[in-house]
Short mmCIF file of C-alpha atoms in Angstrom, two decimals:
data_model
loop_
_atom_site.label_atom_id
_atom_site.label_comp_id
_atom_site.label_asym_id
_atom_site.label_seq_id
_atom_site.Cartn_x
_atom_site.Cartn_y
_atom_site.Cartn_z
CA MET A 1 0.00 0.00 0.00
CA LEU A 2 1.45 3.30 -1.05
CA VAL A 3 0.34 5.81 1.52
CA ASN A 4 2.52 8.86 2.01
CA VAL A 5 2.43 9.48 5.76
CA PHE A 6 3.85 12.97 6.18
CA PHE A 7 3.94 14.48 9.66
CA ILE A 8 6.28 17.53 9.92
CA LEU A 9 6.09 19.53 13.13
CA TYR A 10 6.62 23.26 12.82
CA ASN A 11 7.69 24.14 16.37
CA ILE A 12 8.64 27.78 15.87
CA VAL A 13 6.74 29.27 12.93
CA SER A 14 3.06 28.44 12.56
CA VAL A 15 1.38 27.60 9.27
CA SER A 16 -0.62 30.82 9.43
CA ALA A 17 2.61 32.79 9.73
CA TYR A 18 3.92 31.16 6.58
CA LYS A 19 0.92 32.45 4.68
CA PHE A 20 2.06 36.01 5.24
CA ALA A 21 5.67 35.36 4.23
CA LEU A 22 6.97 34.93 0.71
CA PRO A 23 8.24 31.31 0.81
CA ILE A 24 11.07 31.92 -1.68
CA THR A 25 14.00 31.18 0.59
CA THR A 26 12.68 27.69 1.33
CA ASN A 27 12.75 26.81 -2.38
CA HIS A 28 16.14 25.20 -2.58
CA THR A 29 17.97 21.99 -3.33
CA THR A 30 21.49 20.61 -3.53
CA ASN A 31 22.65 19.54 -7.01
CA LYS A 32 24.82 16.55 -7.86
CA GLU A 33 27.99 18.62 -7.43
CA GLY A 34 26.90 19.47 -3.88
CA ILE A 35 26.19 23.12 -4.71
CA HIS A 36 23.30 24.58 -2.72
CA MET A 37 20.78 26.01 -5.20
CA ASN A 38 17.75 28.18 -4.57
CA ILE A 39 15.25 30.18 -6.57
CA TYR A 40 17.59 33.21 -6.64
CA ASP A 41 20.32 31.10 -8.30
CA ILE A 42 17.89 29.77 -10.92
CA SER A 43 16.72 33.34 -11.60
CA GLU A 44 20.30 34.51 -12.11
CA LYS A 45 21.32 31.57 -14.29
CA ALA A 46 18.24 31.97 -16.52
CA GLY A 47 18.53 35.75 -16.71
CA VAL A 48 14.92 36.30 -15.59
CA SER A 49 13.25 37.73 -12.52
CA ILE A 50 12.44 35.71 -9.40
CA ALA A 51 8.76 36.35 -10.10
CA THR A 52 9.12 34.71 -13.53
CA VAL A 53 10.73 31.61 -12.01
CA SER A 54 7.90 31.47 -9.49
CA ARG A 55 5.31 31.68 -12.30
CA VAL A 56 6.99 28.78 -14.11
CA LEU A 57 6.97 26.70 -10.90
CA ASN A 58 3.27 27.33 -10.35
CA GLY A 59 2.22 26.76 -13.96
CA ASN A 60 1.19 30.36 -14.52
CA THR A 61 0.25 30.92 -18.17
CA ASN A 62 1.61 34.49 -18.16
CA VAL A 63 5.03 33.26 -19.23
CA SER A 64 6.12 32.86 -22.83
CA GLU A 65 6.88 29.34 -24.02
CA LYS A 66 10.45 30.39 -24.84
CA THR A 67 11.08 31.73 -21.32
CA LYS A 68 9.40 28.73 -19.73
CA LYS A 69 11.64 26.30 -21.65
CA LYS A 70 14.72 28.33 -20.73
CA VAL A 71 13.90 28.29 -17.00
CA LEU A 72 13.04 24.58 -17.02
CA ALA A 73 16.28 23.79 -18.84
CA ILE A 74 18.29 25.62 -16.17
CA MET A 75 16.41 23.74 -13.43
CA GLN A 76 17.15 20.43 -15.12
CA GLU A 77 20.79 21.32 -15.71
CA TYR A 78 21.38 22.16 -12.06
CA GLY A 79 19.10 19.47 -10.65
CA TYR A 80 16.85 21.99 -8.94
CA THR A 81 13.78 20.60 -7.10
CA PRO A 82 11.43 23.18 -5.58
CA ASN A 83 10.23 22.72 -2.02
CA ALA A 84 6.68 21.33 -2.19
CA PHE A 85 5.53 23.12 0.95
CA ALA A 86 6.68 26.52 -0.29
CA ARG A 87 5.13 25.95 -3.71
CA GLY A 88 1.89 24.92 -2.10
CA LEU A 89 1.62 28.10 -0.06
CA THR A 90 2.42 30.25 -3.10
CA ALA A 91 -0.19 28.49 -5.24
CA ASN A 92 -2.69 28.29 -2.35
CA THR A 93 -2.86 24.50 -2.69
CA MET A 94 -0.73 21.69 -1.32
CA HIS A 95 -2.28 19.08 -3.66
CA THR A 96 -2.57 17.04 -0.49
CA VAL A 97 -5.56 15.30 1.05
CA GLY A 98 -5.87 14.24 4.67
CA ILE A 99 -7.40 10.82 5.36
CA MET A 100 -8.60 9.97 8.84
CA CYS A 101 -9.11 6.26 9.59
CA PRO A 102 -9.82 4.88 13.08
CA ASP A 103 -8.04 1.55 12.58
CA SER A 104 -5.86 0.71 9.58
CA SER A 105 -5.55 -2.91 10.76
CA ASP A 106 -9.24 -3.48 10.01
CA PRO A 107 -9.40 -5.31 6.64
CA TYR A 108 -12.30 -3.26 5.28
CA LEU A 109 -10.86 0.10 6.35
CA ALA A 110 -7.38 -0.81 5.12
CA GLN A 111 -8.83 -1.71 1.74
CA ALA A 112 -10.78 1.55 1.63
CA VAL A 113 -7.68 3.61 2.45
CA TYR A 114 -5.75 1.79 -0.28
CA TYR A 115 -8.39 2.47 -2.95
CA MET A 116 -8.72 6.07 -1.84
CA GLU A 117 -4.98 6.71 -1.98
CA GLN A 118 -4.69 5.08 -5.40
CA ASN A 119 -7.53 7.18 -6.83
CA LEU A 120 -6.18 10.43 -5.40
CA ARG A 121 -2.59 9.77 -6.48
CA LYS A 122 -3.77 9.25 -10.06
CA ARG A 123 -5.34 12.70 -9.88
CA GLY A 124 -2.10 14.31 -8.68
CA TYR A 125 -2.80 14.42 -4.93
CA ASP A 126 -0.64 13.10 -2.10
CA VAL A 127 -2.18 11.65 1.04
CA LEU A 128 -1.57 12.25 4.75
CA LEU A 129 -2.94 9.32 6.75
CA CYS A 130 -4.01 9.66 10.39
CA CYS A 131 -4.92 6.51 12.32
CA THR A 132 -7.10 8.18 14.94
CA GLY A 133 -8.47 5.39 17.08
CA TYR A 134 -12.04 5.69 18.32
CA GLU A 135 -11.80 8.32 21.07
CA LEU A 136 -13.46 11.66 20.25
CA ALA A 137 -10.60 13.76 21.64
CA ASP A 138 -8.09 11.95 19.43
CA LYS A 139 -10.27 12.46 16.36
CA GLN A 140 -10.56 16.16 17.13
CA ASN A 141 -6.79 16.51 17.62
CA TYR A 142 -5.99 14.77 14.35
CA MET A 143 -8.51 16.94 12.51
CA GLN A 144 -6.74 20.04 13.80
CA LEU A 145 -3.38 18.58 12.85
CA LEU A 146 -4.48 18.05 9.24
CA LEU A 147 -5.92 21.55 9.01
CA ALA A 148 -2.61 22.91 10.31
CA LYS A 149 -0.85 21.03 7.49
CA ASN A 150 -2.88 23.12 5.01
CA VAL A 151 -4.48 20.09 3.32
CA ASP A 152 -6.89 20.76 0.46
CA GLY A 153 -9.58 18.44 1.80
CA ILE A 154 -10.26 15.71 4.37
CA ILE A 155 -11.77 12.25 3.93
CA LEU A 156 -13.19 10.39 6.94
CA VAL A 157 -12.99 6.65 6.32
CA SER A 158 -15.51 4.99 8.66
CA SER A 159 -19.04 5.51 9.85
CA THR A 160 -17.68 5.74 13.41
CA PHE A 161 -16.77 9.39 12.79
CA VAL A 162 -20.45 10.36 12.78
CA SER A 163 -21.95 10.26 16.26
CA SER A 164 -25.58 10.04 17.32
CA VAL A 165 -24.71 12.85 19.75
CA PRO A 166 -24.92 16.07 17.66
CA GLU A 167 -22.33 17.96 19.73
CA ASP A 168 -19.73 15.31 18.98
CA ASN A 169 -20.00 16.11 15.27
CA GLU A 170 -19.30 19.82 15.65
CA TYR A 171 -15.57 19.47 15.02
CA ILE A 172 -16.35 17.97 11.60
CA LYS A 173 -18.72 20.79 10.71
CA GLN A 174 -16.18 23.37 11.85
CA ALA A 175 -13.50 21.76 9.68
CA SER A 176 -15.86 21.84 6.69
CA GLU A 177 -15.97 25.64 6.97
CA LYS A 178 -12.30 25.61 5.94
CA VAL A 179 -11.99 22.64 3.55
CA PRO A 180 -14.33 20.12 1.92
CA VAL A 181 -14.97 17.05 4.08
CA ILE A 182 -15.97 13.71 2.56
CA ILE A 183 -17.42 10.96 4.77
CA LEU A 184 -17.36 7.30 3.76
CA ASN A 185 -20.18 5.06 5.05
CA ALA A 186 -22.11 7.70 6.98
CA SER A 187 -24.20 10.82 6.47
CA LEU A 188 -23.84 14.21 8.12
CA GLU A 189 -25.67 17.26 6.83
CA SER A 190 -23.70 20.50 6.45
CA PRO A 191 -22.99 22.73 3.41
CA ASN A 192 -19.41 21.60 2.69
CA ILE A 193 -19.74 17.96 3.80
CA TYR A 194 -20.24 15.20 1.22
CA SER A 195 -21.50 11.79 2.33
CA VAL A 196 -20.91 8.61 0.34
CA PHE A 197 -22.45 5.43 1.69
CA CYS A 198 -24.07 2.10 0.95
CA ASN A 199 -27.74 1.60 1.82
CA ASP A 200 -26.89 -0.64 4.79
CA GLU A 201 -30.43 -0.53 6.13
CA LYS A 202 -31.96 -1.87 2.92
CA ALA A 203 -29.21 -4.48 2.44
CA THR A 204 -29.63 -5.88 5.96
CA GLU A 205 -33.41 -5.85 5.62
CA GLU A 206 -33.13 -7.93 2.44
CA ALA A 207 -30.67 -10.39 4.00
CA THR A 208 -32.88 -10.85 7.08
CA THR A 209 -35.95 -11.24 4.87
CA ALA A 210 -34.22 -14.00 2.91
CA LEU A 211 -33.53 -15.87 6.16
CA LEU A 212 -37.16 -15.48 7.26
CA GLN A 213 -38.32 -16.82 3.89
CA ASN A 214 -36.08 -19.83 4.53
CA GLY A 215 -38.18 -20.57 7.59
CA ARG A 216 -35.84 -19.16 10.23
CA LYS A 217 -37.73 -18.03 13.34
CA GLN A 218 -35.03 -16.84 15.74
CA ILE A 219 -32.47 -14.65 14.01
CA LEU A 220 -29.63 -13.26 16.12
CA PHE A 221 -28.38 -9.78 15.22
CA LEU A 222 -24.72 -9.58 16.26
CA TYR A 223 -22.92 -6.23 16.31
CA SER A 224 -19.78 -4.72 17.83
CA SER A 225 -20.23 -0.99 17.25
CA HIS A 226 -22.82 1.74 17.75
CA SER A 227 -21.67 3.55 14.61
CA TYR A 228 -23.95 5.15 12.05
CA SER A 229 -23.61 2.13 9.76
CA SER A 230 -24.23 -0.41 12.53
CA MET A 231 -27.40 1.32 13.63
CA LYS A 232 -28.67 1.43 10.05
CA LYS A 233 -28.08 -2.32 9.78
CA ARG A 234 -29.93 -2.91 13.02
CA SER A 235 -32.83 -0.82 11.72
CA GLY A 236 -32.94 -2.96 8.56
CA TYR A 237 -33.00 -6.13 10.64
CA GLU A 238 -35.91 -4.84 12.74
CA LYS A 239 -37.81 -3.67 9.64
CA ALA A 240 -37.62 -7.15 8.15
CA LEU A 241 -39.01 -8.70 11.33
CA ALA A 242 -41.81 -6.11 11.50
CA ALA A 243 -42.75 -6.77 7.87
CA HIS A 244 -43.28 -10.43 8.82
CA GLY A 245 -45.40 -9.55 11.84
CA MET A 246 -42.63 -10.33 14.34
CA GLU A 247 -41.56 -8.23 17.28
CA THR A 248 -37.87 -7.69 17.97
CA ASP A 249 -36.66 -10.00 20.73
CA LYS A 250 -34.17 -7.92 22.74
CA LYS A 251 -32.32 -11.10 23.70
CA LEU A 252 -31.48 -11.58 20.03
CA LEU A 253 -29.92 -8.11 19.75
CA GLN A 254 -26.43 -8.85 21.03
CA TYR A 255 -23.50 -6.44 21.32
CA CYS A 256 -20.15 -8.24 21.32
CA SER A 257 -17.57 -6.05 23.04
CA ASP A 258 -14.75 -8.56 22.49
CA ALA A 259 -14.86 -8.59 18.70
CA GLU A 260 -11.19 -7.88 17.98
CA SER A 261 -10.50 -11.57 17.48
CA VAL A 262 -12.40 -14.57 16.16
CA THR A 263 -11.73 -16.29 19.47
CA GLY A 264 -13.33 -13.41 21.35
CA VAL A 265 -16.51 -13.76 19.29
CA LYS A 266 -16.54 -17.53 19.80
CA GLU A 267 -16.25 -17.16 23.58
CA PHE A 268 -19.00 -14.53 23.60
CA LEU A 269 -21.37 -16.95 21.85
CA LYS A 270 -20.53 -19.64 24.38
CA LYS A 271 -21.68 -17.28 27.13
CA LEU A 272 -24.95 -16.68 25.26
CA ALA A 273 -25.48 -20.44 25.08
CA ALA A 274 -24.81 -20.75 28.81
CA ASP A 275 -27.48 -18.08 29.37
CA GLY A 276 -29.96 -20.17 27.40
CA ILE A 277 -30.17 -17.88 24.35
CA THR A 278 -30.95 -19.91 21.23
CA TYR A 279 -31.21 -18.99 17.56
CA ASP A 280 -31.32 -20.66 14.15
CA ALA A 281 -29.70 -17.87 12.06
CA VAL A 282 -27.27 -14.99 12.56
CA VAL A 283 -26.95 -11.64 10.81
CA THR A 284 -23.74 -9.75 11.59
CA ILE A 285 -22.50 -6.23 10.85
CA ASP A 286 -19.17 -7.47 9.43
CA ASP A 287 -17.41 -10.61 8.24
CA LYS A 288 -15.08 -10.88 11.24
CA LEU A 289 -18.05 -11.43 13.53
CA ALA A 290 -19.54 -13.94 11.09
CA VAL A 291 -16.31 -15.97 10.95
CA GLY A 292 -16.40 -16.09 14.76
CA VAL A 293 -19.92 -17.54 14.52
CA ILE A 294 -18.66 -20.22 12.10
CA LYS A 295 -15.82 -21.14 14.49
CA TYR A 296 -18.29 -21.39 17.36
CA ALA A 297 -20.66 -23.60 15.36
CA LYS A 298 -17.80 -25.91 14.34
CA GLU A 299 -16.64 -26.31 17.92
CA MET A 300 -20.19 -26.98 19.17
CA ASN A 301 -20.91 -29.43 16.30
CA ILE A 302 -23.73 -27.25 14.95
CA SER A 303 -24.36 -28.00 11.28
CA ILE A 304 -24.05 -25.08 8.84
CA PRO A 305 -26.36 -24.21 7.09
CA SER A 306 -28.94 -26.86 8.01
CA GLU A 307 -29.08 -26.00 11.73
CA LEU A 308 -27.63 -22.50 11.58
CA GLU A 309 -27.53 -20.01 8.69
CA ILE A 310 -25.07 -17.11 8.82
CA VAL A 311 -24.82 -13.85 6.88
CA GLY A 312 -21.81 -11.53 7.12
CA TYR A 313 -21.25 -8.03 5.80
CA ASN A 314 -18.63 -6.36 3.53
CA ASN A 315 -17.83 -9.43 1.41
CA SER A 316 -14.19 -9.22 2.51
CA THR A 317 -11.43 -11.75 1.85
CA LEU A 318 -12.49 -13.45 5.08
CA ALA A 319 -15.71 -14.57 3.40
CA GLU A 320 -13.79 -16.91 1.10
CA CYS A 321 -11.18 -18.02 3.65
CA CYS A 322 -13.52 -19.96 5.92
CA GLU A 323 -15.29 -23.31 5.54
CA PRO A 324 -18.02 -23.25 4.53
CA GLU A 325 -17.54 -20.01 2.61
CA LEU A 326 -19.55 -17.14 4.01
CA THR A 327 -22.66 -15.58 2.52
CA SER A 328 -21.99 -11.86 2.80
CA VAL A 329 -23.31 -8.46 1.72
CA ASP A 330 -21.04 -6.74 -0.80
CA SER A 331 -21.14 -3.06 0.13
CA LYS A 332 -19.21 -2.04 -3.01
CA PRO A 333 -16.10 -0.49 -1.40
CA VAL A 334 -14.35 0.12 -4.74
CA THR A 335 -17.32 2.09 -6.06
CA LEU A 336 -17.73 4.02 -2.81
CA CYS A 337 -14.06 4.97 -2.64
CA LYS A 338 -14.01 6.16 -6.24
CA GLN A 339 -17.09 8.27 -5.53
CA CYS A 340 -15.37 9.81 -2.48
CA SER A 341 -12.30 10.71 -4.54
CA ASP A 342 -14.41 12.06 -7.41
CA ALA A 343 -16.46 14.16 -4.99
CA LEU A 344 -13.40 15.79 -3.48
CA ILE A 345 -11.62 16.42 -6.79
CA THR A 346 -14.77 17.89 -8.33
CA VAL A 347 -15.42 20.21 -5.40
CA LEU A 348 -11.79 21.35 -5.27
CA ALA A 349 -12.03 22.20 -8.98
CA GLY A 350 -15.06 24.39 -8.28
CA GLY A 351 -17.61 21.94 -9.63
CA GLU A 352 -20.96 20.81 -8.24
CA PHE A 353 -21.41 17.45 -6.50
CA PRO A 354 -24.39 16.00 -4.58
CA ASN A 355 -24.04 16.19 -0.80
CA LYS A 356 -25.27 12.60 -0.54
CA SER A 357 -24.39 9.62 -2.75
CA VAL A 358 -26.18 6.39 -1.84
CA PHE A 359 -25.37 3.02 -3.44
CA SER A 360 -27.12 -0.35 -3.34
CA ALA A 361 -25.41 -3.45 -1.96
CA GLU A 362 -25.49 -7.00 -3.28
CA LEU A 363 -25.99 -10.22 -1.34
CA ILE A 364 -23.28 -12.73 -2.31
CA LYS A 365 -24.64 -16.21 -1.65
CA ARG A 366 -22.24 -18.89 -0.45
CA GLY A 367 -22.23 -21.99 1.76
CA THR A 368 -23.46 -20.59 5.09
CA THR A 369 -27.05 -20.19 3.81
CA HIS A 370 -29.64 -22.11 1.79
CA PHE A 371 -30.37 -19.12 -0.47
#
């Protein structure tokens, strides 16, 4: 994965101070002969003004083709490479996007970051990646850090960034007053915020409905997060039950706090069994939980799918690495990530883009169900 993690701490001069200073003296490099070159040297060698060299660096069209070629030839001859930070301040763009991700070890989030970085790099943008964790204070601090780095826009990769507590979302709205903010897998309404997400509610409703049509009467909903996406999935599960004249059994809504490992999920299900909670199907919010259910069923000699049907979510690599292979909802991460990148690039270019982009998921049927 090619992610340019770029954290430079400016301990003396703040970013705002740089904006009021002409960043010419930071434009320098050392050529192959070891001679220290800067923009003044290039100006002198080319026989043009410093302003002309600056225009060439920033792609300004108010420079004749002859002069441009002359300046570029001198730069090439002396191996001059302009400082990207100084150029960015002069041109009022760093061509850099900040990505905030709570956990880059999560397979789905890691894949999303990869796709995002690839799409942005093809469009000429570098990426600063912040692995924030899940604490609000850490998210707020990283947001401020990215804004201080003068990024052009910020992408939030995870529905966990959007809280059901409105005050906890204020830092995102405040950031959007300065730069465009794109949110993957969640929706937050504000003028300069663009939400791109899969219709998790509808997808989970359809998966639960399919299990009900298979004759399943006690369907466990297993989740490990109270994120925007998780709550939409829960809503879909409850809608499917209601459509079949069934009330939601609170005992079958189970939050697994130890979901970091498959073993943790397996042990959690053993505790449910000890408490007398029974079920004939399971719908989970992600594939990791579903694989834990498979491991539990194997250990307890529960036949899959005849005695227990299981549906995961995200259609990750995990879905094909278990036995039997896992039926899972494909939430279209490649499509979503491309839409996030397109949204940001379009907005930065001054174009119009919808504040909400909603995509449909697809149920991929494998060996853990009778679909």
